Coordinates of C-alpha atoms (C1' of nucleotides) in Angstrom, one line a residue:
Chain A
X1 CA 13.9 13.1 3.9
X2 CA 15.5 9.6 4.4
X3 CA 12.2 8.0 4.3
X4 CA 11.5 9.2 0.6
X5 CA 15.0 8.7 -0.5
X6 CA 14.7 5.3 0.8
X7 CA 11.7 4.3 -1.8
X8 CA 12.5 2.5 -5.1
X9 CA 9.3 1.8 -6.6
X10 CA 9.1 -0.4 -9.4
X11 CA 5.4 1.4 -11.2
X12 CA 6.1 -0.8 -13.5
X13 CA 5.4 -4.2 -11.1
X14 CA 2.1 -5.3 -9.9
X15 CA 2.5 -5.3 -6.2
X16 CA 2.9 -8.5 -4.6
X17 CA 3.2 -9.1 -0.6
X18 CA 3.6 -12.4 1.1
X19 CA 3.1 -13.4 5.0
X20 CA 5.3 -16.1 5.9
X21 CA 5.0 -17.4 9.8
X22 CA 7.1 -20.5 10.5
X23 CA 4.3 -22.8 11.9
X24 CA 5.8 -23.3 15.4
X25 CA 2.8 -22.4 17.3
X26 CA -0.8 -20.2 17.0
X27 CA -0.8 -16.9 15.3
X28 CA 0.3 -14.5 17.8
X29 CA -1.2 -11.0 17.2
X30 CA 1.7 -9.9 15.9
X31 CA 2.3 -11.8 13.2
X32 CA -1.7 -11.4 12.9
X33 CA -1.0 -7.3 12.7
X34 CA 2.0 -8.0 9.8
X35 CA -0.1 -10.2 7.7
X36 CA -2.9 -7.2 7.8
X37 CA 0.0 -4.9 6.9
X38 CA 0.8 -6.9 3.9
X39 CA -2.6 -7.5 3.1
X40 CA -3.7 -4.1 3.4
X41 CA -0.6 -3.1 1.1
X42 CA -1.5 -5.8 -1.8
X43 CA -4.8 -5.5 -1.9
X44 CA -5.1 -1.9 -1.8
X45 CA -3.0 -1.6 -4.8
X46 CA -4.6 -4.6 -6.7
X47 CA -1.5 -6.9 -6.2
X48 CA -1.2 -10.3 -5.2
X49 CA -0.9 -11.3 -1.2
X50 CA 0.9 -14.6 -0.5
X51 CA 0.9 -17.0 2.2
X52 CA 3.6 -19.2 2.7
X53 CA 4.6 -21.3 5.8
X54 CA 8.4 -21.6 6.8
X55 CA 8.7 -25.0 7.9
X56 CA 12.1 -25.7 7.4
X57 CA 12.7 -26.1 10.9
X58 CA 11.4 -29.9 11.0
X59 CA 11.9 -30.2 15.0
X60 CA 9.3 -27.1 15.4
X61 CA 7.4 -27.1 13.1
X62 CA 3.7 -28.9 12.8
X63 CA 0.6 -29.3 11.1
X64 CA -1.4 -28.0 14.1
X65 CA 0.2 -24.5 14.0
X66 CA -0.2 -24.1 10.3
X67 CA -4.1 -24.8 10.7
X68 CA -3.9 -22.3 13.3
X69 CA -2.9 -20.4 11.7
X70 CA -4.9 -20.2 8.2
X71 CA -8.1 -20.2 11.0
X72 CA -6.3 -17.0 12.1
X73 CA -6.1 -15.2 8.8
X74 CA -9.5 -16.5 7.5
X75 CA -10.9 -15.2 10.6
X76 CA -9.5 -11.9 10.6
X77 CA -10.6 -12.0 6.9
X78 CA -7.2 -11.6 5.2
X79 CA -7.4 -14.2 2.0
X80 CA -4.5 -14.5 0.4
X81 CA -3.7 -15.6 -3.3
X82 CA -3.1 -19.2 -4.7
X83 CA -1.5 -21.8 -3.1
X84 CA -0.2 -22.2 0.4
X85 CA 3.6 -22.3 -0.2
X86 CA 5.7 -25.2 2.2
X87 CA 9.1 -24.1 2.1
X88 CA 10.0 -26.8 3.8
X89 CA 8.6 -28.8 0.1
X90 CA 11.0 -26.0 -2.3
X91 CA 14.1 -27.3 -0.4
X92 CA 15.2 -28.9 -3.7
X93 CA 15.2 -25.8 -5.8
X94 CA 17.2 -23.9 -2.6
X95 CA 20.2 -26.6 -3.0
X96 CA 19.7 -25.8 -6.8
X97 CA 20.5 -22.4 -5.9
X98 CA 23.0 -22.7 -3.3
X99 CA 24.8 -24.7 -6.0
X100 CA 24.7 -22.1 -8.7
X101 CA 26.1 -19.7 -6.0
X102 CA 29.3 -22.2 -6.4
X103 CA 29.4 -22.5 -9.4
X104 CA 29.5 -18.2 -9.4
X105 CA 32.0 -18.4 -7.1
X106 CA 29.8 -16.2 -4.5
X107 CA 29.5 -19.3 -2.2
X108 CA 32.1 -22.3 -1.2
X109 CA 31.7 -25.7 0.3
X110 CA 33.2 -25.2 4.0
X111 CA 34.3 -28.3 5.7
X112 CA 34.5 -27.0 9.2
X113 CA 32.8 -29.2 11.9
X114 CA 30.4 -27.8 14.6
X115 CA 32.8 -28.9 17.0
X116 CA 35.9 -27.1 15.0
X117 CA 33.1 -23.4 15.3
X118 CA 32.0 -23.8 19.0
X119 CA 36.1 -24.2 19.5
X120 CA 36.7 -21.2 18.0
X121 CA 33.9 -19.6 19.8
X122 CA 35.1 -20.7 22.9
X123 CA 38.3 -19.4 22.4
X124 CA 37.2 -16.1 21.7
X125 CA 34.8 -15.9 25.1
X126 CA 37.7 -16.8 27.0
X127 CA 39.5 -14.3 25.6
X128 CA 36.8 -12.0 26.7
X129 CA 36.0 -10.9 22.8
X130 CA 33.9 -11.8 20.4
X131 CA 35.0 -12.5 16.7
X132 CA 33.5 -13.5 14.0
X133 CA 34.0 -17.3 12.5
X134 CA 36.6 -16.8 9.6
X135 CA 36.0 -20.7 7.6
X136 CA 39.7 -21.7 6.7
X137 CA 37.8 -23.0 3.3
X138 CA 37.1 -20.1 1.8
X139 CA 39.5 -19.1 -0.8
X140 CA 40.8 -23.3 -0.7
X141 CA 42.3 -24.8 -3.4
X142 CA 39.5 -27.6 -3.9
X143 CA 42.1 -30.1 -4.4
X144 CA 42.5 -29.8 -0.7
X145 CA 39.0 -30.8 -0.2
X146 CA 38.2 -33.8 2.4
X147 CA 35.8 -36.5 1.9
X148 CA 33.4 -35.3 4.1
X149 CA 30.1 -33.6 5.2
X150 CA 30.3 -29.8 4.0
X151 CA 27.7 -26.9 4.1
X152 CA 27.9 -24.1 1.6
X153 CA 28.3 -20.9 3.1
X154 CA 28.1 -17.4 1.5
X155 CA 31.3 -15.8 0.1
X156 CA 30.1 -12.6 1.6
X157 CA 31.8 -9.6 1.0
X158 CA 34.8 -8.7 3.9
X159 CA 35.0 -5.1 3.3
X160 CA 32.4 -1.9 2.3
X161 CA 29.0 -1.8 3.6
X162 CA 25.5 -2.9 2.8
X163 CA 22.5 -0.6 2.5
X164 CA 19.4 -1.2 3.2
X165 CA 17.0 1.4 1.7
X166 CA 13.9 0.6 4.1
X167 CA 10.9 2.1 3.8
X168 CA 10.2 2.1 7.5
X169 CA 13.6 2.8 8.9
X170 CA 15.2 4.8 6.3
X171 CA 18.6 4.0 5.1
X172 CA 20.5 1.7 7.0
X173 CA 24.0 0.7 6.4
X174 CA 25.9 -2.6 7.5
X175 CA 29.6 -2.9 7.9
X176 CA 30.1 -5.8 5.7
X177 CA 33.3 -6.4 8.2
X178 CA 30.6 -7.5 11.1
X179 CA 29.0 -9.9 8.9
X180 CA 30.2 -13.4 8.4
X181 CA 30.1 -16.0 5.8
X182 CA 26.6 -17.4 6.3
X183 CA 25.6 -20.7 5.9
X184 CA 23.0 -21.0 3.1
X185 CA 22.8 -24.7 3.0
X186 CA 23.8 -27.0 5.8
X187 CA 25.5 -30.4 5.8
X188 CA 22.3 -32.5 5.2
X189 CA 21.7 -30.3 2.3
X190 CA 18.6 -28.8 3.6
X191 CA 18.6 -25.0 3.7
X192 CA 18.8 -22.5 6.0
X193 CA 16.4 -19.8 6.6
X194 CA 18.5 -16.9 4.9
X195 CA 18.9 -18.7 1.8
X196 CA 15.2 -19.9 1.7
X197 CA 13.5 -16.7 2.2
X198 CA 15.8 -14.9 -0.9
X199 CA 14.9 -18.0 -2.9
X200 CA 11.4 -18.1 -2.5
X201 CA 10.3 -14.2 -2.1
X202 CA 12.3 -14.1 -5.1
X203 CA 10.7 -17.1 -6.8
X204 CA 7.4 -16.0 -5.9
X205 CA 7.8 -12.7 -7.5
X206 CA 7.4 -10.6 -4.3
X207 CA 7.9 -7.4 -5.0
X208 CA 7.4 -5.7 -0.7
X209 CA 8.7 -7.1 1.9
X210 CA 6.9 -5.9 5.2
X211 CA 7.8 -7.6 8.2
X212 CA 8.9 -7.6 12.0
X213 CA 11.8 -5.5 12.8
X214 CA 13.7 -8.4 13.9
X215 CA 14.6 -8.7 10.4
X216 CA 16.3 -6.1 9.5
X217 CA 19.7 -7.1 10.1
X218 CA 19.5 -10.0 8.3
X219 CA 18.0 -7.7 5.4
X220 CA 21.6 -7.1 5.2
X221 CA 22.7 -10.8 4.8
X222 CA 20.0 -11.2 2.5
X223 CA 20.2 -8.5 0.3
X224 CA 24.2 -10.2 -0.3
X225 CA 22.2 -13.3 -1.4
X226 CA 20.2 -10.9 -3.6
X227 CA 23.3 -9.5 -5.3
X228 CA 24.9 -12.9 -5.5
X229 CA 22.5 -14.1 -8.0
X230 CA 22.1 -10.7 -9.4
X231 CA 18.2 -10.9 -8.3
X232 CA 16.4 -7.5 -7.9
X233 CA 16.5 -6.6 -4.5
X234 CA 12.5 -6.3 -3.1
X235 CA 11.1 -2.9 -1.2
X236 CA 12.0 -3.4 2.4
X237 CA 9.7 -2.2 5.1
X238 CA 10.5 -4.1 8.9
X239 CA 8.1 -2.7 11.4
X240 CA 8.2 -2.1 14.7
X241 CA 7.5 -5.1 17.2
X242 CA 4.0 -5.0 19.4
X243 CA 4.8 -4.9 22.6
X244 CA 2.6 -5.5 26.1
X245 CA 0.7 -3.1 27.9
X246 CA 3.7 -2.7 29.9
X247 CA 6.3 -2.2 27.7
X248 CA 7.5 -5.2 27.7
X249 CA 8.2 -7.4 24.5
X250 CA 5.2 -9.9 24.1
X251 CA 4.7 -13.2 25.7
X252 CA 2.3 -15.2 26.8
X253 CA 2.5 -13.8 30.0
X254 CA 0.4 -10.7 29.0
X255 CA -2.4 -13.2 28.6
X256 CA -3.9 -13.5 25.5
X257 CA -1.7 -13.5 22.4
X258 CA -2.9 -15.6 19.6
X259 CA -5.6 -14.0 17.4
X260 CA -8.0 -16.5 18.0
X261 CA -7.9 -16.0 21.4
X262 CA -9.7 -12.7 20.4
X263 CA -12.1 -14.4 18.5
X264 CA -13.4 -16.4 21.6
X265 CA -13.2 -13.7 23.7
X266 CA -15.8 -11.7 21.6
X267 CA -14.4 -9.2 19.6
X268 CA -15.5 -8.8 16.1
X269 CA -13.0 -9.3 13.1
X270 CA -14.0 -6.0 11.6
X271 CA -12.8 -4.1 15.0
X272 CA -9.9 -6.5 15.5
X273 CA -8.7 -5.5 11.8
X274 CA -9.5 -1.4 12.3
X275 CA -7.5 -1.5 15.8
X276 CA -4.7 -3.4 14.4
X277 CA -4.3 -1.2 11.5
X278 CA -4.3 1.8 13.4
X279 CA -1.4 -0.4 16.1
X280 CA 2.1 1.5 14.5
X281 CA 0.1 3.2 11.6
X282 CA -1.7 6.1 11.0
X283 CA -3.2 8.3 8.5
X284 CA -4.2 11.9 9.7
X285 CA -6.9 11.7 12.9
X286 CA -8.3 8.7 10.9
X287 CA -9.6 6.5 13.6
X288 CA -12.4 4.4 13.1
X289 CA -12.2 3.3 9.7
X290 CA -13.8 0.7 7.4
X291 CA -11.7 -2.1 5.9
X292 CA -12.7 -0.4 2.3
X293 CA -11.3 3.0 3.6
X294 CA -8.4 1.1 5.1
X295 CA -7.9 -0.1 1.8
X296 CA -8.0 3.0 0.5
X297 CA -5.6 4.9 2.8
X298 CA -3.1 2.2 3.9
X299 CA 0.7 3.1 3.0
X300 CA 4.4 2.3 4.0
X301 CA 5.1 6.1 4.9
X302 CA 2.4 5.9 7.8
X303 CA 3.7 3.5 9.8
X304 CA 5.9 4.5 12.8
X305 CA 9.2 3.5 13.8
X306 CA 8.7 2.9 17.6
X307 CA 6.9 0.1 19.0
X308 CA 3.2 -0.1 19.9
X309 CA 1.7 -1.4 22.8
X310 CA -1.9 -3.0 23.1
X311 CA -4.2 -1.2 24.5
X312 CA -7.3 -3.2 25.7
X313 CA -9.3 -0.5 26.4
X314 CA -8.9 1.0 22.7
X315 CA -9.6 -2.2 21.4
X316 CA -12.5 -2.1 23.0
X317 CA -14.0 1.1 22.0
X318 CA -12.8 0.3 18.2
X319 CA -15.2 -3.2 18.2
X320 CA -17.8 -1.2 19.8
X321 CA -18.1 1.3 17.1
X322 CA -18.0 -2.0 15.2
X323 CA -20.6 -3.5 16.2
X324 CA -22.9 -0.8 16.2
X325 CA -22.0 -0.2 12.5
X326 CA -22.0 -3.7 11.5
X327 CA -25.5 -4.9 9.8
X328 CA -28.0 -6.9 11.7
X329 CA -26.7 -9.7 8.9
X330 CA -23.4 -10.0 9.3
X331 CA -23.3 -9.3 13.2
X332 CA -25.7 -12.7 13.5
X333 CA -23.4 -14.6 11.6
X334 CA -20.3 -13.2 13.5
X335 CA -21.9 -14.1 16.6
X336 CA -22.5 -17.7 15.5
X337 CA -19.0 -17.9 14.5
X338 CA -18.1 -15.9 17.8
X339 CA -20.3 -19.0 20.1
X340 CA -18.1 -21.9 17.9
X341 CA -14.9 -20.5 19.1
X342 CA -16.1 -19.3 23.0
X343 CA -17.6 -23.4 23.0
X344 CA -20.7 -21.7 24.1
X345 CA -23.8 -23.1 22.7
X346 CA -25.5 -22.3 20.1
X347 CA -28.5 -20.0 19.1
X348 CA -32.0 -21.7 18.5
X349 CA -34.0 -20.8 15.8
X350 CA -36.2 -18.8 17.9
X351 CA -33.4 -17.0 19.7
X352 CA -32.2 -15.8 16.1
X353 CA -34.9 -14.5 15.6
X354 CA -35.8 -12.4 18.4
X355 CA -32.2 -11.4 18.9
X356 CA -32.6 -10.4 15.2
X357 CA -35.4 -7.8 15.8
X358 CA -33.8 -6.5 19.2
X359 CA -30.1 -6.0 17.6
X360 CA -31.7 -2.5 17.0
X361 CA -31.6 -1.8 20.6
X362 CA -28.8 -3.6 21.8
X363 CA -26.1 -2.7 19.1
X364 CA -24.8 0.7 20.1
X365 CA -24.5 -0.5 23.2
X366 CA -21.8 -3.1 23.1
X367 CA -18.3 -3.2 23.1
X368 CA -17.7 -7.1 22.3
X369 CA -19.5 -9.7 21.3
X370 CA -20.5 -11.4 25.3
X371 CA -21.8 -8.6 25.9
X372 CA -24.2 -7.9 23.3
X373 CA -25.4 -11.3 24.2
X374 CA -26.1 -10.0 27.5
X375 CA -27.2 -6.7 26.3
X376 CA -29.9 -8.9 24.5
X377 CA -30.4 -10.9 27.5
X378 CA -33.8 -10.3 27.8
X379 CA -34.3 -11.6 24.2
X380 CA -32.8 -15.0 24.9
X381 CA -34.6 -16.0 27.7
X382 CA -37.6 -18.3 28.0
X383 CA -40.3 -18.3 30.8
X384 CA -39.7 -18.8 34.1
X385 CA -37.9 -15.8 33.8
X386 CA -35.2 -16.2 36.6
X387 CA -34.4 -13.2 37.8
X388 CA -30.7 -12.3 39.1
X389 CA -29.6 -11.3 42.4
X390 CA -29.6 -7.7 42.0
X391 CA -33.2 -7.3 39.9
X392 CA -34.8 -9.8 42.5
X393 CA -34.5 -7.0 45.0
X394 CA -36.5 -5.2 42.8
X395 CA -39.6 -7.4 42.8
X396 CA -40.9 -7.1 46.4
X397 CA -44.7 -7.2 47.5
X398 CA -45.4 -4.0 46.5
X399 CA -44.1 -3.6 43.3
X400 CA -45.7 -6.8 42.5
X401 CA -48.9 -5.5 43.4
X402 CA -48.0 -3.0 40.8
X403 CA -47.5 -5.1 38.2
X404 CA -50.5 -7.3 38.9
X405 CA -52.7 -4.1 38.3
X406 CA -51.0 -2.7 35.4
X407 CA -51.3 -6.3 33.4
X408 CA -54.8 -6.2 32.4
X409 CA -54.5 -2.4 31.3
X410 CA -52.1 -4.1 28.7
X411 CA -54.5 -6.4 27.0
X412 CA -56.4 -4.6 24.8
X413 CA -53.8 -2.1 23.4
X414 CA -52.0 -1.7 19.8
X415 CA -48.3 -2.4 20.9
X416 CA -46.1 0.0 20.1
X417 CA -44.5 3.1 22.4
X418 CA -46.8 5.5 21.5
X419 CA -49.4 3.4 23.1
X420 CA -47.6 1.7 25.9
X421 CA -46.0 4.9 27.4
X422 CA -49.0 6.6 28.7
X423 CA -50.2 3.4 30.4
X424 CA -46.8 3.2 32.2
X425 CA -46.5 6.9 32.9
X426 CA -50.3 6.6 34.5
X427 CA -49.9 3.8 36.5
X428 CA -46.8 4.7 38.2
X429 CA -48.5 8.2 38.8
X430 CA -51.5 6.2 40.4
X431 CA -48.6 4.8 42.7
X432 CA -46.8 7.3 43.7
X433 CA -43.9 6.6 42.6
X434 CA -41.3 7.8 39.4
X435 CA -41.4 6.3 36.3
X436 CA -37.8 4.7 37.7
X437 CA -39.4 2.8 40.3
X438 CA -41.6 0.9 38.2
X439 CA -39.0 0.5 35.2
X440 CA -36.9 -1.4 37.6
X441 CA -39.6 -4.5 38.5
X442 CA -40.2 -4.5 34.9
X443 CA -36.8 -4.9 33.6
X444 CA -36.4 -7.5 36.9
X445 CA -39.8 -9.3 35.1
X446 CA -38.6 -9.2 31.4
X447 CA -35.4 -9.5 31.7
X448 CA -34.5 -10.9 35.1
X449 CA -31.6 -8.1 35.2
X450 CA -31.2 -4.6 36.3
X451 CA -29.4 -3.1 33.9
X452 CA -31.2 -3.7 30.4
X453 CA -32.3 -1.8 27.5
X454 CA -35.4 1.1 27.6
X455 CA -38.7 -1.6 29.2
X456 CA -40.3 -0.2 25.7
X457 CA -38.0 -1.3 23.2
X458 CA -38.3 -4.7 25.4
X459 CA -41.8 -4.8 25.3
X460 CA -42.1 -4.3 21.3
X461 CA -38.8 -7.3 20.9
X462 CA -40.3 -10.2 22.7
X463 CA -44.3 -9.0 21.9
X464 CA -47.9 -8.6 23.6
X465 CA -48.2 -12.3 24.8
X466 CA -44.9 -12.8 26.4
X467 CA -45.0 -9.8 28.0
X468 CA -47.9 -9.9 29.5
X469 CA -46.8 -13.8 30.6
X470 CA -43.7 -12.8 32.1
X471 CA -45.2 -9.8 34.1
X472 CA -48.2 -12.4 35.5
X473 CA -45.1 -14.9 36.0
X474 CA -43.9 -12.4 38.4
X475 CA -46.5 -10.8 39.7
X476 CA -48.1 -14.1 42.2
Chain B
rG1 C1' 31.3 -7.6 24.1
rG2 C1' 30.2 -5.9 18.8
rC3 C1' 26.7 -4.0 15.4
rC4 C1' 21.7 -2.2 14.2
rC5 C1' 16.9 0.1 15.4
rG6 C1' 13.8 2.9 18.5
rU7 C1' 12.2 7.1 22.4
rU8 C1' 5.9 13.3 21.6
rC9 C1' 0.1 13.3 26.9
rG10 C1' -0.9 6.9 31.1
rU11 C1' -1.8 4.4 25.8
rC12 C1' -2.2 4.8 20.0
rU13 C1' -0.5 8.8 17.3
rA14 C1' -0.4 14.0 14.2
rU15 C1' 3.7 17.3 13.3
rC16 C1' 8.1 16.3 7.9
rG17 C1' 12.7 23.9 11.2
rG18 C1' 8.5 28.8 12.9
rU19 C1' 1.7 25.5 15.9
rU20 C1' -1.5 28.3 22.2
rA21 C1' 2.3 20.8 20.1
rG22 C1' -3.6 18.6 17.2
rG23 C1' -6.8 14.1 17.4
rA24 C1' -8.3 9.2 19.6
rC25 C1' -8.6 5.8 23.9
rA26 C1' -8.4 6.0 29.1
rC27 C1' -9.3 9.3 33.2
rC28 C1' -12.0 13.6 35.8
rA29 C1' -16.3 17.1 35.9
rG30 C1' -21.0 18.4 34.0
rA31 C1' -25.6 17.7 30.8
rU32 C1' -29.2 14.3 28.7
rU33 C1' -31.4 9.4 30.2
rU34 C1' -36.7 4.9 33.6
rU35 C1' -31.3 1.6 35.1
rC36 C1' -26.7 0.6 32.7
rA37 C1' -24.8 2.1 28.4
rU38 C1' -25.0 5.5 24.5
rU39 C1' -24.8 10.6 23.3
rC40 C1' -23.2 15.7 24.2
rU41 C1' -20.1 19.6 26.7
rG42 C1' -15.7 20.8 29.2
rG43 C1' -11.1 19.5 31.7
rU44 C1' -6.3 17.2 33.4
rA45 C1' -2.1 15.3 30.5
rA46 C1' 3.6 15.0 26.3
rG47 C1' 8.6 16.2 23.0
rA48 C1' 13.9 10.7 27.9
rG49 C1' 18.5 13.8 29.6
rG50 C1' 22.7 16.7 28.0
rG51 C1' 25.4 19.2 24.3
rG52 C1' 25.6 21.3 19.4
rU53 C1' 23.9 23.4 14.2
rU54 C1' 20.4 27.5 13.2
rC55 C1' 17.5 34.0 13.6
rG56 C1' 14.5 29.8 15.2
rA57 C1' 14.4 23.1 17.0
rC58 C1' 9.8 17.8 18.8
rU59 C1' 11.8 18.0 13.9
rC60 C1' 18.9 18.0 11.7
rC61 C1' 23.9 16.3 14.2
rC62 C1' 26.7 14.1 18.5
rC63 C1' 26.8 12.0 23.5
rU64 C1' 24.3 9.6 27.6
rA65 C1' 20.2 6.8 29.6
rC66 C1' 16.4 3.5 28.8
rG67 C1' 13.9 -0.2 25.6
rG68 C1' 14.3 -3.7 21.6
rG69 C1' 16.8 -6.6 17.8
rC70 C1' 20.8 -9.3 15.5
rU71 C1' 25.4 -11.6 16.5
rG72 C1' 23.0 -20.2 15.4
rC73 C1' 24.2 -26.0 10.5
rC74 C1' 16.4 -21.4 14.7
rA75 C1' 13.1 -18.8 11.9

RNA sequence: GGCCCGUUCGUCUAUCGGUUAGGACACCAGAUUUUCAUUCUGGUAAGAGGGGUUCGACUCCCCUACGGGCUGCCA
């Protein structure tokens, strides 16, 4: 099969994987799902996972992206090792390689002018054809060299083809005839991106390279950069894109697409991580997953070719399983986090606490973060309990007159179910009525909502005192 | 325009020439439940189209369609 013929593995090499966004705006979930890639790839073989930021692009690039985006990763929990790398601050040691690419003779200094290519593009369009830009400077006799500005583009082989053993797509090949001489540095001596990314992956020792799909024709270009310098070409593996719910590629107009977006909008890192993972990659029927097990299973050979789309609704489901396996621990301190990035306020030191001993109720029942909050509503709240629109209904004279006898019989028992049922069971016998009519004005008395978790489990969170107080409270 | 990549239920996917094409989400039905939810049971639902190769193709090859990418002194 192409895909096995495709791998080159270096046993030999520690692993290392890098992530490198250019810091042009927030991390977009799918950079967010090729960092975890990366990570999962590294760190599941005990190698080294890299972050650097490809700011060479001075007009786009800023400071506010690239804390963006460390917030991002830190979030989603992917550390990486050592320094951030700038490019941007390595341009130096690029020149020094674009100049020893002279000095091989597998680069030139071209003194075409911008104006001189967009002529000769120009031309062609009107012709109605496309050709490549052939640099007159090529094979010049320096001698004929002007005084002036120059970029150094690659002497790039004109005939045969490039190969690009990927461990994702399989073998690809490259005419070598549809690829021109690329500019590696440009006329202010700063360096372009295809001449950066060989430098530094290969500087950095990186041994992988997973990323977007939108790379792998330039794989081609690179891997000529590669050769040039007779560098060891890395493990390539360009994955598929993530695309909308519609098909479409992403954009802002499918809403939310930076990762922190997610954060605010409740859903755990854990499930974030184990839905992403499983977004274009899969092992067997595994579904729900742990990050260790991810860990464990993660590999090239399981990702798919085609792109994925996000699925909400999946997403979903994966944070609730989440949450109901995170512990009570960690799920608090997520939530904090969580209340930070929604700008909601934040938990008193009471609230903890009872939301603490009611988690056990509440946590299978919630899908993101909001709405274990309101799952645990009832928890939250102080007296005056103020009951919502649809639990108000609930709490008309009669079932008042309900509660108002069944508080006393509350006094003088030891709180816990065993106790409390039979009381509850009696009294709405004495009534008349189910045991659902009287659950209702007591979750519209504890909770001031219809839809809450069993009255008992209510009772036993918030205690004998304030549940007798909030029945009286709504009882007159 | 040229080149490159992709295409299995609505969605994420399994399958690596021989399966009643499996699982998950979603959806529908039923059961459990004091509400909602959870949980449980069952169900609907797929190989883009056309040619080959082969005893046999979802799987290999070609063409077409559709989607995406690259084709910058952007990354």
């Amino acid at each position: 099969m192409s895909r096995e013929e495709a791998t080159s593995p270096d046993v030999s090499r520690p692993v290392v994987t890098r992530f490198a966004p250019s810091p042009t705006g927030y991390l977009h979930i799918g950079g967010a799902r090729t960092a975890l890639f990366n990570w999962l790839y590294a760190r599941g073989r005990g190698g080294k996972f890299l972050l650097r930021i490809e700011d060479t692009d001075r007009e786009r690039s800023t400071p506010e992206a690239t804390a963006a985006i460390l917030r991002g990763l830190t979030w989603l929990g992917l550390d990486w090792d050592g320094e951030v790398v700038s490019q941007f601050e390595r341009k130096d040691r690029h020149a020094e390689v674009a100049r020893e690419m002279l000095a091989r003779g597998t680069a030139y200094k071209c003194f075409s002018t911008q104006e001189e290519i967009a002529a000769f593009r120009a031309e062609a369009e009107a012709r109605g054809s496309y050709a490549l830009f052939q640099s007159p400077w090529r094979d010049a006799d320096p001698a004929t060299f002007p005084d002036a500005p120059f970029v150094i583009r690659m002497k790039a082989p004109r005939t045969g083809e490039t190969i690009i053993n990927d461990e994702v797509q399989g073998r690809v090949v490259i005419q070598n005839s549809s690829l021109d001489d690329m500019i590696c540095l440009r006329s202010d001596a700063t360096p372009t991106y295809m001449l950066a990314v060989v430098v530094d992956d290969h500087d950095m020792g990186v041994t992988h390279v997973i990323r977007g799909d939108d790379h792998l024709n330039n794989a081609a270009r690179q891997q000529m950069i590669y050769d040039a310098m007779g560098w060891e070409i890395p493990v390539w593996a360009h994955i598929p894109l993530i695309h909308g719910p519609d098909g479409k590629k992403l954009s802002k107009r499918h809403g939310a697409t930076g990762v922190e977006d997610y954060q605010a909008m409740g859903y755990p890192a854990a499930g974030m991580r184990n839905y992403l993972t499983r977004l274009g990659w899969a092992h067997g029927d595994a579904e729900i997953f742990t990050t260790e097990q991810a860990l464990q299973m993660f590999d090239l050979a399981g990702i798919g070719r085609g792109p994925a789309r996000l699925d909400f609704k999946k997403l979903e489901n994966t944070c609730g399983h989440h949450i109901a396996m995170s512990d009570d621990a960690a799920l608090l301190h997520e939530l904090t986090a969580y209340l930070v990035a929604a700008g909601k306020p934040a938990l008193t030191n009471r609230q903890n606490t009872l939301l603490k001993s009611a988690l056990y109720c509440v946590k299978d029942r919630a899908k993101t973060l909001p709405e274990l909050l309101e799952k645990a509503h009832f928890a939250l709240i102080s007296r005056p309990v103020q009951p919502d629109e649809a639990s108000a209904k609930s709490l008309d004279t009669v079932s008042r007159g309900i509660l108002q006898t069944l508080t006393p019989q509350l006094r003088n028992v030891s709180w816990t179910k065993d106790a409390l049922e039979p009381i509850l069971t009696q009294v709405a016998a004495e009534n008349g009525i189910g045991f659902g009519k009287l659950a209702a004005p007591l979750r519209a008395a504890l909770a001031g909502r219809s839809v809450t978790p069993s009255v008992y489990d209510m009772m036993l969170v918030i205690g004998q005192d304030e549940t007798i107080a909030r029945l009286q409270d709504a009882a007159v």
